[in-house]
Every structure is written in structure tokens, then in C-alpha cells.
């Protein structure tokens, strides 16, 4: 058993203001004193970790830290009545990998309040193929549904469609019967074949997406999933159809938003924010239960790339530079 000796972990330390990521051999005694010990199978790499490794946005709040906002694995020891050895569990969010040690290690000690059971019909690799990106995409989809956006309402646009959250949203919405338009950056037209394979019907792009829109543009979208923010989100809102809804979760393009109230009061448009980090467990579990069936395995195979733990810093640079298509799974035991 790994916990009887040493195990590998990717540890980030801060030296003279610079972040240093090092592969280390740790023991269970090096882990935080939380109530559930987990043997980790897989984690993920997301845009947030890209920011963290680049020492931007103060993602990593404690040092040393084992990053990784996700993990899936098996309980080895538990002081919680809610989990017992042998249980398979998932972790997403709760500032794990930021304020608490996360999933980039073969063993992890996690607060039991942060864990949910692995859904029936899903293994740990599929769980991390979905990861925070797919779980967030499911929350975004649920938000659109609750706003009354249905498959027959009209086209739905997904921004940042080639990224982790975006590609999962494309696959989920397409599986549910929505007519999906994918928005990608200028110069990322090479991703269109990939996006078409996972369900995108149409594509949007062009220089207008780099410009501020008029308060009201031509009505195009019944719904939208936005991972970008800033001018892209402003344009999406200005182009919404009457009673349309934008479900927003990201700020890859910036956290500013310059708009007028006109789309809201003249077209009845709604803007719904989606948070995956602090989402209450009942809604979190509901999203994961739907992910057993509402995202096609074939799409996950196309969306995901599996990397080794020691490759994380390299790929973190690539994901921040926009050079990664889809989603990255981290096999901590490879």
C-alpha cells in the first residue's frame, strides 16, 4: 500500500517571491490533519491551475501546497461517519488546491465535508475525465434549463468552446438536443473539426468579438454559456433573443463588464452566475448524478488528454497560453 511508505506529490513552494514546483516523496505524516485519507487515482489540470503556476491572481494561498482542485480515489482511513474505507469519492472545489492541499499527489487528506460519493455507473477515471470542467458545464446547463431555455427555444452559443468547460458544455447541450453554436478565438479555427465531432452545429467568430457591441444587437441566441467574460459577455447579452438567458462562469477574457440595462428591460434577458467552488452538496450531487448519462463517453474520449503528474507544470503553461484543446486528466500514479 502506498500509505505504508512514501508516495509522490507535486509540491509548490515560494522562495523569494518566486514559485517553485517540485516532485517530492512524502509520507502520510506530511499530509494535513483532516479526517479522511484518500488514495488518489486521478486529478485534472484546469485554467485556474495555469494561473496558479504562473503566480497570477493569487490562486495558491498557502505554502507549501499540493495543488489540484479535483481528485477521485478510494478512502483508506476515515474519522467521519459519512465515509468508510473502500468508499470511492470525488472532490471538486471548496478552495482545495488553493487554501487546502489538493489532488496532485498519490495520497491526500481531505475534509469529509468536501467529499461526495462517486455516482453509481461511473469509475474514477471517468469522474476526472469530467472533472471540475464537466461538473461546471453541467451546472451551467441546469441553470439554462431552470431559466426556461429548452432545446426548441433556439440556438445556444458556448464561448471559449475549445476549452475544458466549453467543450464539455458543447457535448452536454448537444446530447440533450440543443442547437449549439461554438465560439472560438480568431486563429483557433483548427478546433472546429473537434468541436463538430462533440456536437457543435455552427461556429461563431470574427473581429466583432473583439469590439464593444451596441446596447442592442440583432437577436440571435435563446441561451448562452459564457466562460470568457468582458467584451464577449457584453456582446452575448446584447445579442440575446427575447427572454433568453446567459449562464456565466468564467473570466478568461477579463472580469470587467460594460453593458447597459437595455437587454434586461427591453428583451427580458437574464444573466445567471454559476459557481462550482462553493456549490452546496445537494446540487453538486444532482449535477454529478446527471453526468453519468448526460455526457457521451465518445465525447469524453475526444475531449480528454491524460498526462503524468510530472508533466503538470509544462501543460499548465500551455493551458494558460491557450494552446490546449479540451480537458486534461492527470494520472497521479503514472
Short mmCIF file of C-alpha atoms in Angstrom, two decimals:
data_model
loop_
_atom_site.label_atom_id
_atom_site.label_comp_id
_atom_site.label_asym_id
_atom_site.label_seq_id
_atom_site.Cartn_x
_atom_site.Cartn_y
_atom_site.Cartn_z
CA UNK A 1 0.00 0.00 0.00
CA UNK A 2 1.24 3.49 -0.82
CA UNK A 3 0.32 4.81 2.64
CA UNK A 4 2.74 2.33 4.29
CA UNK A 5 5.72 4.14 2.79
CA UNK A 6 6.37 7.18 0.68
CA UNK A 7 4.34 8.48 -2.23
CA UNK A 8 4.93 11.08 -4.90
CA UNK A 9 3.44 14.55 -4.84
CA UNK A 10 3.84 17.77 -6.79
CA UNK A 11 4.63 20.41 -4.18
CA UNK A 12 4.69 24.17 -4.83
CA UNK A 13 6.81 26.38 -2.56
CA UNK A 14 7.52 30.09 -2.59
CA UNK A 15 11.14 31.23 -2.49
CA UNK A 16 11.95 34.96 -2.59
CA UNK A 17 8.61 35.66 -4.24
CA UNK A 18 9.10 33.00 -6.92
CA UNK A 19 7.04 29.81 -7.11
CA UNK A 20 8.96 26.56 -7.39
CA UNK A 21 7.16 23.29 -8.27
CA UNK A 22 9.00 20.11 -7.31
CA UNK A 23 8.19 16.41 -7.46
CA UNK A 24 8.74 15.07 -3.94
CA UNK A 25 8.42 11.86 -1.98
CA UNK A 26 6.15 12.41 1.03
CA UNK A 27 4.78 10.28 3.83
CA UNK A 28 1.27 10.23 5.23
CA UNK A 29 2.58 12.19 8.21
CA UNK A 30 3.39 15.10 5.88
CA UNK A 31 -0.28 15.49 4.95
CA UNK A 32 -2.66 17.97 6.61
CA UNK A 33 -4.60 16.71 9.64
CA UNK A 34 -8.00 16.25 8.01
CA UNK A 35 -10.49 13.45 8.71
CA UNK A 36 -10.43 11.36 5.52
CA UNK A 37 -7.33 9.79 3.95
CA UNK A 38 -7.69 9.00 0.24
CA UNK A 39 -5.61 7.00 -2.18
CA UNK A 40 -5.85 9.18 -5.28
CA UNK A 41 -6.34 7.75 -8.76
CA UNK A 42 -6.74 10.84 -10.92
CA UNK A 43 -6.86 14.62 -10.80
CA UNK A 44 -7.21 17.28 -13.51
CA UNK A 45 -5.49 20.36 -14.88
CA UNK A 46 -7.59 23.49 -15.37
CA UNK A 47 -7.14 27.14 -16.33
CA UNK A 48 -7.13 28.02 -12.63
CA UNK A 49 -4.01 25.92 -12.03
CA UNK A 50 -2.43 27.59 -15.05
CA UNK A 51 -2.90 30.93 -13.30
CA UNK A 52 -1.55 29.47 -10.08
CA UNK A 53 1.66 28.08 -11.53
CA UNK A 54 2.23 31.41 -13.28
CA UNK A 55 1.87 33.17 -9.90
CA UNK A 56 -1.11 35.16 -11.12
CA UNK A 57 -4.37 36.07 -9.36
CA UNK A 58 -3.05 34.69 -6.05
CA UNK A 59 -4.52 31.25 -6.74
CA UNK A 60 -2.17 29.49 -4.32
CA UNK A 61 -2.82 30.97 -0.87
CA UNK A 62 -0.65 28.79 1.36
CA UNK A 63 2.88 27.43 1.00
CA UNK A 64 3.96 24.75 0.67
CA UNK A 65 0.90 23.43 -1.15
CA UNK A 66 -0.04 20.43 -3.24
CA UNK A 67 -2.25 21.95 -6.00
CA UNK A 68 -5.10 20.25 -7.83
CA UNK A 69 -8.73 21.37 -7.47
CA UNK A 70 -10.05 17.89 -8.29
CA UNK A 71 -9.46 14.33 -7.25
CA UNK A 72 -11.11 10.95 -7.41
CA UNK A 73 -10.00 7.93 -5.44
CA UNK A 74 -10.66 5.47 -2.63
CA UNK A 75 -10.97 6.10 1.10
CA UNK A 76 -8.17 4.44 3.08
CA UNK A 77 -8.93 5.80 6.56
CA UNK A 78 -11.86 7.85 7.85
CA UNK A 79 -12.82 9.53 11.10
CA UNK A 80 -16.09 10.64 9.51
CA UNK A 81 -19.32 8.66 9.91
CA UNK A 82 -20.17 9.54 6.31
CA UNK A 83 -17.31 7.59 4.73
CA UNK A 84 -15.60 4.28 5.35
CA UNK A 85 -12.51 2.55 3.93
CA UNK A 86 -13.19 1.29 0.42
CA UNK A 87 -15.65 4.07 -0.48
CA UNK A 88 -14.90 5.79 -3.77
CA UNK A 89 -15.20 9.56 -3.65
CA UNK A 90 -14.98 12.75 -5.70
CA UNK A 91 -13.70 16.16 -4.70
CA UNK A 92 -14.28 19.41 -6.60
CA UNK A 93 -13.76 22.95 -5.41
CA UNK A 94 -14.05 24.20 -1.81
CA UNK A 95 -10.74 26.07 -2.41
CA UNK A 96 -8.88 22.77 -2.35
CA UNK A 97 -5.67 23.22 -4.31
CA UNK A 98 -5.74 26.88 -3.28
CA UNK A 99 -6.18 27.12 0.51
CA UNK A 100 -6.02 23.39 1.18
CA UNK A 101 -3.77 20.67 -0.20
CA UNK A 102 -5.26 19.10 -3.32
CA UNK A 103 -5.11 16.27 -5.81
CA UNK A 104 -1.58 16.34 -7.26
CA UNK A 105 -0.38 13.50 -5.04
CA UNK A 106 -0.92 9.77 -4.72
CA UNK A 107 -2.38 10.28 -1.23
CA UNK A 108 -4.50 13.13 0.15
CA UNK A 109 -6.14 14.02 3.45
CA UNK A 110 -9.39 15.90 2.84
CA UNK A 111 -12.17 17.34 4.99
CA UNK A 112 -15.11 14.96 4.78
CA UNK A 113 -17.47 17.92 4.18
CA UNK A 114 -15.69 18.46 0.85
CA UNK A 115 -16.33 14.94 -0.46
CA UNK A 116 -19.24 13.32 -2.26
CA UNK A 117 -19.66 9.64 -3.18
CA UNK A 118 -18.70 8.54 -6.67
CA UNK A 119 -22.01 8.14 -8.54
CA UNK A 120 -23.13 4.63 -9.45
CA UNK A 121 -22.26 3.82 -13.03
CA UNK A 122 -19.07 5.92 -13.02
CA UNK A 123 -15.45 4.99 -12.32
CA UNK A 124 -12.74 7.33 -11.04
CA UNK A 125 -11.15 7.87 -14.46
CA UNK A 126 -14.47 8.93 -15.99
CA UNK A 127 -15.09 11.17 -12.98
CA UNK A 128 -11.86 13.06 -13.62
CA UNK A 129 -12.40 12.99 -17.39
CA UNK A 130 -15.43 15.07 -16.45
CA UNK A 131 -13.72 16.88 -13.58
CA UNK A 132 -14.49 20.39 -12.43
CA UNK A 133 -14.80 21.41 -16.09
CA UNK A 134 -17.60 18.97 -16.86
CA UNK A 135 -19.25 19.42 -13.48
CA UNK A 136 -19.29 23.19 -14.05
CA UNK A 137 -20.68 22.66 -17.55
CA UNK A 138 -23.49 20.58 -16.03
CA UNK A 139 -24.28 23.35 -13.52
CA UNK A 140 -24.38 25.85 -16.41
CA UNK A 141 -26.78 23.60 -18.32
CA UNK A 142 -29.02 23.19 -15.28
CA UNK A 143 -29.09 26.98 -14.90
CA UNK A 144 -30.27 27.42 -18.50
CA UNK A 145 -32.93 24.75 -18.04
CA UNK A 146 -34.21 26.45 -14.88
CA UNK A 147 -34.46 29.74 -16.80
CA UNK A 148 -36.77 28.03 -19.29
CA UNK A 149 -34.31 27.59 -22.16
CA UNK A 150 -35.31 24.39 -23.94
CA UNK A 151 -33.89 22.57 -26.97
CA UNK A 152 -36.66 24.01 -29.16
CA UNK A 153 -36.12 27.56 -27.87
CA UNK A 154 -33.49 28.32 -30.49
CA UNK A 155 -29.70 28.38 -30.90
CA UNK A 156 -27.47 28.29 -27.83
CA UNK A 157 -23.95 29.70 -28.02
CA UNK A 158 -20.99 28.44 -25.98
CA UNK A 159 -18.00 30.77 -25.64
CA UNK A 160 -14.47 29.50 -25.07
CA UNK A 161 -15.84 26.36 -26.68
CA UNK A 162 -12.47 24.68 -27.24
CA UNK A 163 -11.55 24.86 -23.55
CA UNK A 164 -12.35 22.46 -20.74
CA UNK A 165 -15.67 23.90 -19.54
CA UNK A 166 -16.68 25.00 -23.03
CA UNK A 167 -16.10 21.66 -24.73
CA UNK A 168 -17.96 19.79 -22.01
CA UNK A 169 -20.85 22.25 -22.32
CA UNK A 170 -20.96 21.70 -26.08
CA UNK A 171 -21.11 17.93 -25.58
CA UNK A 172 -23.75 18.04 -22.84
CA UNK A 173 -26.03 20.52 -24.61
CA UNK A 174 -25.77 18.63 -27.89
CA UNK A 175 -26.58 15.35 -26.14
CA UNK A 176 -29.71 16.99 -24.68
CA UNK A 177 -30.85 18.13 -28.13
CA UNK A 178 -29.82 21.80 -28.17
CA UNK A 179 -28.66 23.52 -31.36
CA UNK A 180 -25.14 24.53 -30.30
CA UNK A 181 -23.03 27.29 -31.83
CA UNK A 182 -19.39 27.26 -30.72
CA UNK A 183 -17.44 30.50 -30.32
CA UNK A 184 -13.66 30.18 -30.57
CA UNK A 185 -10.82 32.69 -30.75
CA UNK A 186 -9.64 34.07 -34.04
CA UNK A 187 -6.90 31.70 -35.16
CA UNK A 188 -8.47 28.67 -33.47
CA UNK A 189 -10.44 27.53 -36.48
CA UNK A 190 -8.39 24.33 -36.34
CA UNK A 191 -10.57 23.31 -33.36
CA UNK A 192 -13.76 23.28 -35.44
CA UNK A 193 -13.46 19.63 -36.51
CA UNK A 194 -13.01 18.61 -32.87
CA UNK A 195 -16.00 20.70 -31.79
CA UNK A 196 -18.14 19.38 -34.62
CA UNK A 197 -17.34 15.83 -33.53
CA UNK A 198 -18.61 16.52 -30.00
CA UNK A 199 -21.82 18.22 -31.10
CA UNK A 200 -21.35 21.78 -32.35
CA UNK A 201 -23.59 22.57 -35.35
CA UNK A 202 -22.45 26.11 -36.16
CA UNK A 203 -19.47 28.33 -35.39
CA UNK A 204 -19.09 31.99 -34.47
CA UNK A 205 -16.05 34.22 -34.56
CA UNK A 206 -14.62 37.31 -36.17
CA UNK A 207 -13.27 40.71 -35.30
CA UNK A 208 -16.62 41.92 -33.89
CA UNK A 209 -15.98 39.74 -30.83
CA UNK A 210 -13.01 41.97 -30.01
CA UNK A 211 -15.16 45.11 -30.12
CA UNK A 212 -17.73 46.54 -27.74
CA UNK A 213 -21.27 45.91 -29.05
CA UNK A 214 -24.14 48.33 -29.35
CA UNK A 215 -26.57 48.20 -26.41
CA UNK A 216 -28.91 46.08 -28.54
CA UNK A 217 -27.59 43.96 -31.41
CA UNK A 218 -29.59 41.64 -33.69
CA UNK A 219 -31.31 38.91 -31.67
CA UNK A 220 -29.55 35.57 -32.22
CA UNK A 221 -29.40 33.36 -29.13
CA UNK A 222 -32.02 31.71 -26.96
CA UNK A 223 -29.35 30.76 -24.44
CA UNK A 224 -25.65 31.11 -23.83
CA UNK A 225 -22.90 29.54 -21.77
CA UNK A 226 -20.10 32.04 -21.19
CA UNK A 227 -16.63 31.20 -19.88
CA UNK A 228 -14.91 34.35 -21.13
CA UNK A 229 -16.48 37.50 -19.65
CA UNK A 230 -15.63 41.09 -20.62
CA UNK A 231 -16.44 42.18 -24.20
CA UNK A 232 -17.51 38.68 -25.23
CA UNK A 233 -20.11 38.52 -22.48
CA UNK A 234 -21.26 42.07 -23.30
CA UNK A 235 -21.84 41.07 -26.93
CA UNK A 236 -23.62 37.87 -25.96
CA UNK A 237 -26.04 39.81 -23.74
CA UNK A 238 -26.71 42.37 -26.47
CA UNK A 239 -27.50 39.57 -28.96
CA UNK A 240 -29.87 37.55 -26.79
CA UNK A 241 -33.37 36.80 -28.01
CA UNK A 242 -36.39 37.91 -26.02
CA UNK A 243 -36.45 36.15 -22.62
CA UNK A 244 -33.12 34.49 -23.35
CA UNK A 245 -30.68 33.54 -20.62
CA UNK A 246 -26.91 33.78 -20.30
CA UNK A 247 -25.32 31.37 -17.83
CA UNK A 248 -21.85 32.65 -16.95
CA UNK A 249 -18.98 31.11 -15.02
CA UNK A 250 -15.69 32.46 -16.33
CA UNK A 251 -13.43 35.44 -16.80
CA UNK A 252 -10.70 34.15 -19.12
CA UNK A 253 -11.11 37.35 -21.17
CA UNK A 254 -11.41 39.68 -18.16
CA UNK A 255 -13.67 40.38 -15.20
CA UNK A 256 -14.98 43.73 -16.43
CA UNK A 257 -18.45 44.06 -17.96
CA UNK A 258 -19.57 47.24 -19.73
CA UNK A 259 -23.23 46.96 -20.68
CA UNK A 260 -26.49 48.87 -20.43
CA UNK A 261 -29.74 47.74 -18.82
CA UNK A 262 -31.49 47.72 -22.20
CA UNK A 263 -31.30 43.96 -22.93
CA UNK A 264 -32.74 43.27 -19.48
CA UNK A 265 -35.63 45.72 -19.54
CA UNK A 266 -36.49 45.68 -23.26
CA UNK A 267 -35.95 41.99 -24.04
CA UNK A 268 -36.37 40.36 -20.64
CA UNK A 269 -32.87 38.85 -20.83
CA UNK A 270 -31.46 37.22 -17.69
CA UNK A 271 -27.85 36.78 -16.61
CA UNK A 272 -27.26 33.92 -14.18
CA UNK A 273 -23.93 33.39 -12.47
CA UNK A 274 -22.77 29.83 -11.82
CA UNK A 275 -20.30 28.93 -9.08
CA UNK A 276 -18.79 25.47 -8.83
CA UNK A 277 -16.44 26.05 -5.87
CA UNK A 278 -18.94 26.66 -3.06
CA UNK A 279 -21.94 24.94 -4.64
CA UNK A 280 -23.94 23.15 -1.89
CA UNK A 281 -23.60 19.39 -1.84
CA UNK A 282 -27.24 18.54 -2.76
CA UNK A 283 -26.96 20.48 -6.05
CA UNK A 284 -23.43 19.19 -6.56
CA UNK A 285 -24.64 15.59 -6.19
CA UNK A 286 -27.57 16.24 -8.54
CA UNK A 287 -25.16 17.53 -11.20
CA UNK A 288 -22.86 14.52 -10.84
CA UNK A 289 -25.77 12.08 -10.99
CA UNK A 290 -26.82 13.60 -14.31
CA UNK A 291 -23.27 13.37 -15.64
CA UNK A 292 -23.48 9.58 -15.52
CA UNK A 293 -25.72 9.75 -18.60
CA UNK A 294 -25.85 13.35 -19.90
CA UNK A 295 -22.38 13.49 -21.42
CA UNK A 296 -21.46 10.88 -24.05
CA UNK A 297 -18.45 8.65 -23.39
CA UNK A 298 -17.41 9.13 -27.01
CA UNK A 299 -17.27 12.90 -26.47
CA UNK A 300 -15.19 12.46 -23.31
CA UNK A 301 -12.71 10.35 -25.28
CA UNK A 302 -12.32 13.20 -27.77
CA UNK A 303 -12.24 15.97 -25.15
CA UNK A 304 -9.65 14.48 -22.79
CA UNK A 305 -5.92 14.01 -22.81
CA UNK A 306 -4.22 12.07 -19.98
CA UNK A 307 -0.86 13.28 -18.69
CA UNK A 308 1.56 12.22 -15.96
CA UNK A 309 1.91 14.09 -12.68
CA UNK A 310 5.37 15.41 -13.53
CA UNK A 311 4.02 16.89 -16.78
CA UNK A 312 1.61 19.23 -14.96
CA UNK A 313 3.86 22.35 -14.82
CA UNK A 314 4.60 22.10 -18.55
CA UNK A 315 0.94 21.74 -19.50
CA UNK A 316 -0.04 24.50 -17.06
CA UNK A 317 1.94 26.92 -19.24
CA UNK A 318 0.28 25.59 -22.37
CA UNK A 319 -3.25 25.86 -20.99
CA UNK A 320 -2.61 29.47 -19.94
CA UNK A 321 -1.27 30.28 -23.40
CA UNK A 322 -4.44 28.88 -24.99
CA UNK A 323 -2.61 26.00 -26.63
CA UNK A 324 -4.69 23.22 -25.05
CA UNK A 325 -7.85 21.96 -26.70
CA UNK A 326 -10.35 20.20 -24.46
CA UNK A 327 -9.59 18.94 -20.96
CA UNK A 328 -6.60 17.37 -19.22
CA UNK A 329 -6.72 14.42 -16.83
CA UNK A 330 -3.76 13.87 -14.50
CA UNK A 331 -2.88 10.25 -13.75
CA UNK A 332 -1.05 10.68 -10.45
CA UNK A 333 0.15 7.08 -10.50
CA UNK A 334 1.69 7.13 -13.99
#
